[in-house]
Coordinates of C-alpha atoms and ligand atoms in Angstrom, one line a residue:
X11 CA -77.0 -81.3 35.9
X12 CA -75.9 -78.5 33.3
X13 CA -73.0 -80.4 31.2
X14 CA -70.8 -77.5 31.3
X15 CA -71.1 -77.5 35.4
X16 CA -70.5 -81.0 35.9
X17 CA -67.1 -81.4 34.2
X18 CA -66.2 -78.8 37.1
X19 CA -66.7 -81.6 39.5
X20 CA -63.7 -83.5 40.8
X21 CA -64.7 -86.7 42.0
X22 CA -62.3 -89.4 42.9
X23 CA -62.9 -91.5 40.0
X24 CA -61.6 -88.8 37.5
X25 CA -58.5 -88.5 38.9
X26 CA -58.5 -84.4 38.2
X27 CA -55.3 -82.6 38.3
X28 CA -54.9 -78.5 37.8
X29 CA -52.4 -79.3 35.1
X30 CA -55.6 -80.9 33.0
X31 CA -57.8 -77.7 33.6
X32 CA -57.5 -74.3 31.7
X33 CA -58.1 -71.7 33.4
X34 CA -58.8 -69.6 30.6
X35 CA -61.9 -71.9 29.9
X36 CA -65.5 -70.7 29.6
X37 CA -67.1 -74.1 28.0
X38 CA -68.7 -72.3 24.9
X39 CA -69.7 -69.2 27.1
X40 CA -69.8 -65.8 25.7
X41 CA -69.2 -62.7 28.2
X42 CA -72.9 -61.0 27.8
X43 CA -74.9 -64.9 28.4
X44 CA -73.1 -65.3 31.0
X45 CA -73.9 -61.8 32.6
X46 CA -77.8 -62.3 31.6
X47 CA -77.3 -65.9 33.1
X48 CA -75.9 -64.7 36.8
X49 CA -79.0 -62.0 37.0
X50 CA -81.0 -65.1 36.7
X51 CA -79.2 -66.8 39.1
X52 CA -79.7 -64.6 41.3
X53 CA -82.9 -64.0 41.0
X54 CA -83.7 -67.6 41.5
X55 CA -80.7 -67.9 44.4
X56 CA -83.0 -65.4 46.4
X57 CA -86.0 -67.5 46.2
X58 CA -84.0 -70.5 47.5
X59 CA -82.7 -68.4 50.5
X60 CA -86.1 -66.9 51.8
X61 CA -86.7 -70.9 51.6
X62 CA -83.6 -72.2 53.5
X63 CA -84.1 -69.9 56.1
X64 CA -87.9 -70.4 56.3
X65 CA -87.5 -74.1 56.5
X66 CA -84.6 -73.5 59.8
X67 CA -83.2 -76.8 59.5
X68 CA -80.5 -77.0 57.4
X69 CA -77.3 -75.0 56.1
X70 CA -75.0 -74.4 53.4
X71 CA -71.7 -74.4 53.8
X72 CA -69.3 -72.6 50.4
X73 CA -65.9 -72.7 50.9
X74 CA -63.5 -70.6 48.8
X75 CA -60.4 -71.3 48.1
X76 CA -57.9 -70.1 45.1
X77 CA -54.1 -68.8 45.3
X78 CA -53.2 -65.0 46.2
X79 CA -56.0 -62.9 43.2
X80 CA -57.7 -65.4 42.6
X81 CA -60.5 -63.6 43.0
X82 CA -62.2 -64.7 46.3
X83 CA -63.2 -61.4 47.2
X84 CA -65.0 -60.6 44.0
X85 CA -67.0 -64.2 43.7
X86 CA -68.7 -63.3 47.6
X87 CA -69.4 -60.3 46.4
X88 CA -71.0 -60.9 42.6
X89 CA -72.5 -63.9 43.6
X90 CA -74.1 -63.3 47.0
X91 CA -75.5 -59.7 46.4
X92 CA -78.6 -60.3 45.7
X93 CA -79.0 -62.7 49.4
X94 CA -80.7 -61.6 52.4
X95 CA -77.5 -60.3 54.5
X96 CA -79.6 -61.8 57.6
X97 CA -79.1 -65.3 56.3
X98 CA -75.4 -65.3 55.6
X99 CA -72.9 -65.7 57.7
X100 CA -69.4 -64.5 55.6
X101 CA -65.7 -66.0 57.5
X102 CA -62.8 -65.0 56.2
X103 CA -59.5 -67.1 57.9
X104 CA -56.2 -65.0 58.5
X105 CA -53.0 -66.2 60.0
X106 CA -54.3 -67.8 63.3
X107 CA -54.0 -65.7 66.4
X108 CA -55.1 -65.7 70.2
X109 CA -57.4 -68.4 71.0
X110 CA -57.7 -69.7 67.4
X111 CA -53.4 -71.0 68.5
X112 CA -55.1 -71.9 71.7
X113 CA -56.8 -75.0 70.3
X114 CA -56.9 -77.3 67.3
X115 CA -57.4 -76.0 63.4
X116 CA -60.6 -77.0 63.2
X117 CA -61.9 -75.0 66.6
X118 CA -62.4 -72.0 64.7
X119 CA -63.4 -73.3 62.1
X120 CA -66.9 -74.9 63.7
X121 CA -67.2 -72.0 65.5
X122 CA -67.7 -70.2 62.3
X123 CA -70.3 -72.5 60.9
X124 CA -73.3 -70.7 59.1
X125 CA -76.6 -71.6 61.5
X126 CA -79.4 -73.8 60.2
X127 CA -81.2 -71.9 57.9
X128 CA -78.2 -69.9 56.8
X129 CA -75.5 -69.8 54.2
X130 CA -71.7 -70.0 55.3
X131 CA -69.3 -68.4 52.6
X132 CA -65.3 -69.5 54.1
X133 CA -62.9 -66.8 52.7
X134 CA -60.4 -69.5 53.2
X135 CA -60.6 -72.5 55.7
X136 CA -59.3 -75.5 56.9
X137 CA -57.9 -76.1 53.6
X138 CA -55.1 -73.5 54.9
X139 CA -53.8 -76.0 57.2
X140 CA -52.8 -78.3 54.3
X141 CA -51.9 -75.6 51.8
X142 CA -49.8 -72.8 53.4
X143 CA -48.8 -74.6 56.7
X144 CA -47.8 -77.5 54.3
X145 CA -45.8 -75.5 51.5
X146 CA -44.0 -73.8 54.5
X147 CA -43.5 -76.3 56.7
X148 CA -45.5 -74.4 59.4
X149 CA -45.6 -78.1 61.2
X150 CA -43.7 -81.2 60.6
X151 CA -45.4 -83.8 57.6
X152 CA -46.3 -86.4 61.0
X153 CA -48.5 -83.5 61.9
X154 CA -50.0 -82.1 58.1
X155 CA -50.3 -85.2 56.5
X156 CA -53.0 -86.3 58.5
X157 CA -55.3 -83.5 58.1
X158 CA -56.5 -84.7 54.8
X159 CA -58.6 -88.0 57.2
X160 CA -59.4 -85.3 59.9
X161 CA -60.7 -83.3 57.4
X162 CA -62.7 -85.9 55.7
X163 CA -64.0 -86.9 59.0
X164 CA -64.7 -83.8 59.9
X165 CA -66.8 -82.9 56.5
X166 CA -68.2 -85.8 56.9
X167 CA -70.1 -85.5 60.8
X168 CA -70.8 -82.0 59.1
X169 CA -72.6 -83.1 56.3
X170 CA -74.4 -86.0 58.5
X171 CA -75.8 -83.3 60.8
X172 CA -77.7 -81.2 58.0
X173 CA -74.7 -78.7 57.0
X174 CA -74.6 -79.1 52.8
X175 CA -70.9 -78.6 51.7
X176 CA -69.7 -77.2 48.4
X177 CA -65.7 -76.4 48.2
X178 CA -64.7 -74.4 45.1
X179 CA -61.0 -73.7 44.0
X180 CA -60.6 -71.1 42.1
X181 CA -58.0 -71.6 39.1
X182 CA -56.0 -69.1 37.7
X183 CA -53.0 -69.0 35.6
X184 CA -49.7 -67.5 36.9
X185 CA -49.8 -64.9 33.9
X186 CA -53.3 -64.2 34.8
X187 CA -52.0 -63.6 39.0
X188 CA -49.1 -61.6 37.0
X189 CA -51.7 -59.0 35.4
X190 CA -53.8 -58.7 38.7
X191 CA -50.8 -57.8 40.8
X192 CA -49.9 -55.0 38.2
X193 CA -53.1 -53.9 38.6
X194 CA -53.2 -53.6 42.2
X195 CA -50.1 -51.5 42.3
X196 CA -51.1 -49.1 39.1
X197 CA -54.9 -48.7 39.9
X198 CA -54.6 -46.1 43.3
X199 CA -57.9 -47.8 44.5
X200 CA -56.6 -51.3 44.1
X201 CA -53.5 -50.4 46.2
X202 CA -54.8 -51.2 49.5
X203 CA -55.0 -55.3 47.9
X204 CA -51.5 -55.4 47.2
X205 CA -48.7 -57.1 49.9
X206 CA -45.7 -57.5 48.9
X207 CA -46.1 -60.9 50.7
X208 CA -47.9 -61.8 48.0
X209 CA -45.3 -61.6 45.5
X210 CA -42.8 -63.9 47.7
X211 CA -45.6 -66.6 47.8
X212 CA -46.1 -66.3 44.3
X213 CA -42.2 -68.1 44.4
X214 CA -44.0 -70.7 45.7
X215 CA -46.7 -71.6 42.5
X216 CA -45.8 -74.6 42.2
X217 CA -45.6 -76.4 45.9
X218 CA -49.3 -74.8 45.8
X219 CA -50.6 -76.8 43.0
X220 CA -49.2 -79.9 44.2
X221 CA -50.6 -79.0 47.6
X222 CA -54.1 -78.3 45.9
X223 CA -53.8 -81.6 43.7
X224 CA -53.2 -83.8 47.1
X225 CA -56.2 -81.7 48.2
X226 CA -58.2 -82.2 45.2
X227 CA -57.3 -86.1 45.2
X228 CA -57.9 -86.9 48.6
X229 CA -60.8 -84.3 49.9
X230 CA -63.3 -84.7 47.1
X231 CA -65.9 -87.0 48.5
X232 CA -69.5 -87.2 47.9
X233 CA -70.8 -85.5 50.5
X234 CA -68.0 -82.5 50.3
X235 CA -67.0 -82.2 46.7
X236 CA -64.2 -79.9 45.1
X237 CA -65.1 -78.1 42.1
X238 CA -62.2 -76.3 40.3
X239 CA -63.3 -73.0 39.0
X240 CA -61.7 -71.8 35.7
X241 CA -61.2 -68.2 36.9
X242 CA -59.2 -66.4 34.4
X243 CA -62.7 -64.9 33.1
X244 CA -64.5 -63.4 36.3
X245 CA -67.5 -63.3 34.6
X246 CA -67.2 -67.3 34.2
X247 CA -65.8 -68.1 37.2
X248 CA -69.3 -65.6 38.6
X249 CA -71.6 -67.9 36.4
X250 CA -70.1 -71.0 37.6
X251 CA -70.3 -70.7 41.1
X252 CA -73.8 -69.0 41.4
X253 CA -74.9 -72.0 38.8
X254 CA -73.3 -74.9 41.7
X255 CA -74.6 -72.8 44.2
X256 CA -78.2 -72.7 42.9
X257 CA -78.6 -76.6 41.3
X258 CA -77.7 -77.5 45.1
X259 CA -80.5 -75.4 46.6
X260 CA -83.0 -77.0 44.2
X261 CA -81.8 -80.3 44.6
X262 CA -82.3 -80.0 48.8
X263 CA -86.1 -79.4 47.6
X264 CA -86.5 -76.6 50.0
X265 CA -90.4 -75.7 51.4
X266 CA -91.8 -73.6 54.3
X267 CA -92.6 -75.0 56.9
X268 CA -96.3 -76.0 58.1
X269 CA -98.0 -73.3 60.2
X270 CA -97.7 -74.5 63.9
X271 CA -101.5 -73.5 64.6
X272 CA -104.8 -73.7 62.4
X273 CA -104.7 -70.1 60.9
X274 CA -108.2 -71.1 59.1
X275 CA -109.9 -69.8 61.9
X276 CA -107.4 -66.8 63.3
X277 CA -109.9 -63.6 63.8
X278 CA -108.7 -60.4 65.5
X279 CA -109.7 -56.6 65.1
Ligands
ADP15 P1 -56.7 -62.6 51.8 O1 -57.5 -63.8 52.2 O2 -57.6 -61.5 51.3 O3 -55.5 -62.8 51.0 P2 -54.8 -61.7 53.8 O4 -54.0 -61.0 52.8 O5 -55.0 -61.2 55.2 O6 -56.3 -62.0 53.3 O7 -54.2 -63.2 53.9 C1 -54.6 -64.1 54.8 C2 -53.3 -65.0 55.1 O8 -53.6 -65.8 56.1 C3 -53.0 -65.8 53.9 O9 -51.6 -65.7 53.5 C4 -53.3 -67.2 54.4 O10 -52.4 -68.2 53.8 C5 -53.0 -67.1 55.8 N1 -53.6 -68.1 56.6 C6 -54.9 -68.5 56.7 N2 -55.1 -69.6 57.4 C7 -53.9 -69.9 57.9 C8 -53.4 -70.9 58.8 N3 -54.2 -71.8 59.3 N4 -52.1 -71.0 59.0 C9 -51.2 -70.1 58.5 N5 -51.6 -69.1 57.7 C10 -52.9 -69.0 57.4

């Protein structure tokens, strides 16, 4: 694996915290590689895909995650563009409402799985249900506390039944959410991104990175890890997701299936 890449990992052993990241970081990077790199990356991620969804049989689950402009939004869309629309399967996860209340977290969040031979992108996910329903006390601690083992389990039947996971936060600074948000209100076409709700959970920084480093410390396994993003620099955060994203394709050494017949000796007129 690319050096720079796996430092992103957080595995278990390395004990990772957001306070030991900078999310400023761009491991030696310069702006215009890094833009020549993702064209590659895409290029190759496209090959990849055709592959996946040739071969039927397994999928490829990437959830986002990352604190109000982070920059969710803008990784789906500079990082998947080049994919075959008809192959992935994009979920976003909003306050829960109607029959997602009716049942338990994870209900919608199976129901949303990518197919085999797709790729799932989670705007969001069951992480929410230890992050904001934890930092607001949405349910009592009995109840949050042990999502982290559901989850696990969860991830894990997932990831035995042919559904690859990659979970990616995406770490900003609080200046850097600061200069976003004053964008969104001075840029007319950036408007529409702005809630004010956004600024009152911004009061609550800090009881979101020590929900993300329980998160980080308890959900990164082998078969689900957690990769923290530095994602100050969009066009590192880009490089570093699409770079994951594609070193986990080639390592599921994707082929096309076998023809079901003998094409040798297929004649028609
Ligand atoms: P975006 O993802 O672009 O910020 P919204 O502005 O509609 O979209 O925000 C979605 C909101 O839904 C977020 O505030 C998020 O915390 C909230 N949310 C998502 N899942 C849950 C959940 N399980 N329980 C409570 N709130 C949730």
């Amino acid at each position: 694996m690319n050096h720079a890449v796996s430092k992103l990992i957080v595995t278990p052993e390395k004990h990772l915290k957001l306070g030991d990241i900078d999310p400023d970081e761009s491991h030696g990077m310069t702006k215009e590689a890094a833009l020549d790199a993702l064209v590659q990356c895409q290029k190759r991620l496209s090959v990849l895909q055709y592959l996946l969804y040739a071969e039927g049989r397994r999928a490829l689950l990437v959830v986002l995650q990352g604190i109000d402009a982070a920059g969710k939004d803008g990784t789906i869309r500079r990082v998947m563009s080049g994919l075959n629309p008809q192959g992935v399967r994009v979920t976003p996860f909003k306050v829960p409402e109607g029959a997602e209340k009716r049942h338990d977290y994870l209900w919608r969040i199976h129901n949303s799985l990518p197919e085999y031979g797709q790729i799932g992108i989670f705007n969001r996910s069951h992480y929410e249900d230890v992050l904001v329903v934890r930092v607001h006390g949405l349910v009592p601690k009995s109840v949050w506390s042990k999502r982290y083992r559901q989850i696990n389990d969860f991830e894990r039947m997932l990831s035995e039944n042919n559904v690859r996971i990659l979970k990616f936060l995406l770490y900003i600074s609080k200046e850097e959410q600061a200069k976003r948000f004053r964008q969104r209100l001075e840029d007319k076409r950036k408007n529409w991104k702005f809630s004010p709700d956004d600024v009152k959970e911004r009061q609550y920084w800090d009881a979101y990175i020590d929900a993300y480093n329980d998160v980080l410390e308890k959900c990164s396994t082998d078969y689900a890890p957690w990769y923290v993003i530095p994602a100050n620099k969009k066009w590192f955060r880009n490089l570093a997701v699409a770079q994951i994203v594609l070193e986990t394709l080639e390592s599921m050494k994707l082929k096309s299936p076998k023809p079901t017949a003998d094409l040798s000796n297929i004649q028609f007129e």
